[in-house]
Coordinates of C-alpha atoms in Angstrom, one line a residue:
M20 CA -20.6 1.5 25.3
A21 CA -20.3 -0.1 21.9
V22 CA -16.8 1.3 21.2
P23 CA -15.0 -0.3 24.2
V24 CA -17.0 -3.6 24.0
V25 CA -16.2 -4.1 20.3
A26 CA -12.6 -3.0 20.8
A27 CA -12.1 -5.4 23.7
V28 CA -13.7 -8.3 21.9
V29 CA -11.6 -7.8 18.7
L30 CA -8.4 -7.3 20.7
L31 CA -9.0 -10.5 22.7
L32 CA -10.0 -12.4 19.6
A33 CA -6.9 -11.3 17.6
S34 CA -4.6 -12.0 20.6
W35 CA -6.0 -15.5 21.1
Q36 CA -5.7 -16.3 17.4
V37 CA -2.1 -15.1 17.3
A38 CA -1.3 -17.1 20.5
V39 CA -2.7 -20.4 19.1
D40 CA -1.9 -19.8 15.4
G41 CA -5.6 -20.0 14.8
P42 CA -7.6 -19.9 11.5
L43 CA -8.1 -16.1 11.7
L44 CA -4.5 -15.7 10.7
G45 CA -5.6 -16.8 7.3
L46 CA -6.9 -13.3 6.9
D47 CA -3.4 -12.0 7.5
R48 CA -2.0 -14.3 4.9
S49 CA -4.7 -13.4 2.4
V50 CA -4.1 -9.6 2.9
R51 CA -0.3 -10.2 2.6
A52 CA -0.8 -12.2 -0.6
A53 CA -3.0 -9.4 -2.1
V54 CA -0.4 -6.8 -1.2
R55 CA 2.3 -8.8 -2.9
S56 CA 0.2 -9.4 -5.9
S57 CA -0.5 -5.6 -6.2
H58 CA 3.2 -4.8 -5.9
R59 CA 4.0 -7.4 -8.6
E60 CA 1.2 -6.6 -11.1
H61 CA 1.0 -2.8 -10.5
P62 CA 4.4 -1.6 -9.4
S63 CA 4.4 2.0 -8.3
A64 CA 7.3 3.8 -6.8
L65 CA 5.0 6.6 -5.7
L66 CA 2.7 4.2 -3.7
D67 CA 5.7 2.5 -2.1
H68 CA 7.2 5.8 -1.1
L69 CA 3.9 6.9 0.3
G70 CA 3.6 3.7 2.3
H71 CA 7.0 4.3 3.9
L72 CA 6.1 7.9 4.6
L73 CA 2.8 7.0 6.3
S74 CA 4.6 4.3 8.3
D75 CA 7.1 6.8 9.5
L76 CA 4.3 8.9 11.0
G77 CA 4.1 6.3 13.7
D78 CA 7.7 6.7 14.7
G79 CA 8.1 7.8 18.3
G80 CA 10.6 10.4 17.2
L81 CA 7.9 12.2 15.4
A82 CA 4.6 11.2 17.1
V83 CA 5.6 11.7 20.7
P84 CA 7.0 15.3 20.2
V85 CA 3.6 16.1 18.5
L86 CA 1.8 14.7 21.6
L87 CA 3.9 16.6 24.1
A88 CA 3.6 19.9 22.1
A89 CA -0.2 19.4 21.9
G90 CA -0.2 18.9 25.7
G91 CA 1.5 22.2 26.1
L92 CA -0.8 24.0 23.7
A93 CA -3.9 22.4 25.2
A94 CA -2.8 23.6 28.7
R95 CA -2.7 27.1 27.2
W96 CA -6.1 26.7 25.7
W97 CA -7.6 25.2 28.9
R98 CA -6.2 28.2 30.9
R99 CA -7.9 30.6 28.5
A100 CA -11.1 28.7 28.9
G101 CA -11.0 29.1 32.6
A102 CA -10.2 25.5 33.6
A103 CA -9.2 25.2 37.3
R104 CA -6.8 22.4 36.4
W105 CA -5.5 24.0 33.2
W106 CA -2.2 22.3 33.7
L107 CA -3.7 18.8 33.4
P108 CA -3.0 18.2 29.7
L109 CA 0.8 18.4 30.4
P110 CA 1.0 15.3 32.7
V111 CA -1.6 13.5 30.6
A112 CA 0.5 13.9 27.5
A113 CA 3.7 12.8 29.4
L114 CA 2.1 9.8 30.9
T115 CA 0.6 8.7 27.6
A116 CA 4.1 8.9 26.1
G117 CA 5.4 6.6 28.8
L118 CA 2.3 4.3 28.7
I119 CA 2.8 3.3 25.0
P120 CA 6.0 1.1 25.5
L121 CA 4.6 -0.2 28.8
L122 CA 1.6 -1.7 27.0
V123 CA 3.2 -2.7 23.7
V124 CA 6.7 -4.0 24.5
P125 CA 5.6 -6.7 27.0
A126 CA 3.0 -7.9 24.5
K127 CA 5.5 -8.1 21.7
A128 CA 7.8 -10.1 23.9
A129 CA 5.1 -12.4 25.1
F130 CA 3.6 -13.2 21.7
A131 CA 6.9 -13.2 19.8
R132 CA 5.2 -13.2 16.5
P133 CA 7.4 -13.2 13.3
G134 CA 6.8 -10.5 10.8
P135 CA 5.2 -10.8 7.4
L136 CA 8.6 -11.3 5.7
G137 CA 8.9 -14.6 7.5
D138 CA 12.3 -14.0 9.1
P139 CA 12.6 -15.9 12.4
L140 CA 13.1 -13.8 15.6
V141 CA 16.6 -13.6 16.9
P142 CA 17.3 -13.9 20.6
G143 CA 16.3 -10.8 22.4
Q144 CA 14.2 -9.5 19.5
W145 CA 10.6 -8.4 20.1
G146 CA 7.8 -9.8 18.0
W147 CA 5.5 -7.9 15.7
F148 CA 2.3 -8.2 17.6
P149 CA 0.9 -5.7 18.3
S150 CA 2.2 -3.0 16.1
G151 CA 4.3 -0.5 17.9
H152 CA 4.2 2.2 15.2
T153 CA 0.4 1.9 15.0
A154 CA 0.0 2.2 18.8
T155 CA 2.4 5.1 18.9
A156 CA 0.5 6.9 16.2
T157 CA -3.0 6.2 17.5
F158 CA -2.2 7.0 21.1
S159 CA -0.1 10.1 20.3
Y160 CA -2.4 11.7 17.7
G161 CA -5.5 10.5 19.4
V162 CA -4.6 11.9 22.9
A163 CA -3.3 15.1 21.3
A164 CA -6.6 15.6 19.5
L165 CA -8.6 14.8 22.6
L166 CA -6.7 17.3 24.8
L167 CA -7.0 20.1 22.3
A168 CA -10.7 19.3 21.4
R169 CA -11.7 19.8 25.1
A170 CA -11.1 23.6 24.8
A171 CA -12.0 24.0 21.1
G172 CA -15.2 24.8 19.3
A173 CA -17.3 22.0 17.9
R174 CA -16.1 22.5 14.4
T175 CA -12.4 22.5 15.4
A176 CA -13.0 19.5 17.6
R177 CA -14.5 17.5 14.8
G178 CA -11.6 18.4 12.6
L179 CA -9.0 17.4 15.2
T180 CA -10.8 14.1 15.7
A181 CA -11.0 13.4 12.0
G182 CA -7.4 14.3 11.6
A183 CA -6.3 11.8 14.3
V184 CA -8.4 9.0 12.8
V185 CA -6.9 9.7 9.3
L186 CA -3.4 9.7 10.7
A187 CA -3.9 6.4 12.6
A188 CA -5.5 4.8 9.6
G189 CA -2.8 6.0 7.3
V190 CA 0.0 4.6 9.5
G191 CA -1.7 1.2 9.7
A192 CA -2.3 1.1 5.9
G193 CA 1.3 2.2 5.2
L194 CA 2.6 -0.6 7.5
V195 CA 0.6 -3.3 5.8
W196 CA 1.3 -2.0 2.3
S197 CA 5.0 -1.9 3.0
S198 CA 4.9 -5.4 4.6
F199 CA 6.2 -4.1 7.9
H200 CA 3.3 -5.6 9.8
W201 CA 0.5 -8.1 9.5
L202 CA -3.1 -6.7 9.4
L203 CA -3.9 -8.1 12.8
D204 CA -0.9 -6.5 14.4
V205 CA -2.3 -3.1 13.3
V206 CA -5.9 -3.9 14.2
A207 CA -4.8 -5.0 17.7
S208 CA -3.1 -1.7 18.3
W209 CA -6.1 0.3 17.1
C210 CA -8.3 -1.6 19.5
L211 CA -5.9 -1.1 22.4
A212 CA -5.7 2.6 21.8
A213 CA -9.5 2.9 21.4
L214 CA -9.9 1.4 24.9
V215 CA -7.5 3.9 26.4
L216 CA -8.9 6.9 24.5
W217 CA -12.5 5.9 25.5
A218 CA -11.5 5.8 29.2
L219 CA -9.6 9.0 28.9
D220 CA -12.4 10.8 27.2
R221 CA -14.7 9.8 30.1
W222 CA -12.2 10.9 32.8
L223 CA -11.0 14.2 31.4
P224 CA -12.9 17.3 32.6
R225 CA -14.1 19.9 30.3
P226 CA -12.8 23.4 30.8
G227 CA -15.5 25.7 32.1
A228 CA -17.8 22.9 33.0

């Protein structure tokens, strides 16, 4: 129970601080200043390019197709494992793809937080909190790994889980390094995805069980 409790507390704390412009936002400004200092004192085209590449892994045009493909592959694995509801990964993947904007877009509009570059929001523009790219990556790769791991061996399951964690962390790091998002934007999306993944892990059956 530690995972959902910690994730919920951090998510609520970050949301509250963003809503009231609280002192915790000083952490965002400190990280932003450190990133700018690193760019200025140790310029690296390679790191900048890597940051953009990692950020792009959270784009819906890439992450969502991976999720849907994993759902199809997981259904095949579940069927081979003798699952009665072998088709379940397909709707789970599709519903996850639809759930991401339903959770993130209203929050962005409600908080209307400007980005780290400081440009004010224009009418009709969503805010930066929470990070859509981070949520897309964490939800998509996390659910994909969860569905596949259900019918995989222990070693493969650990590899899938580690891969999803690395991808989600990499996207968040790339967004902060590239000044596309504040740190708390990224952390909030990680926490939101952790809550959904924890609930899904408890609900999903295990093939052959």
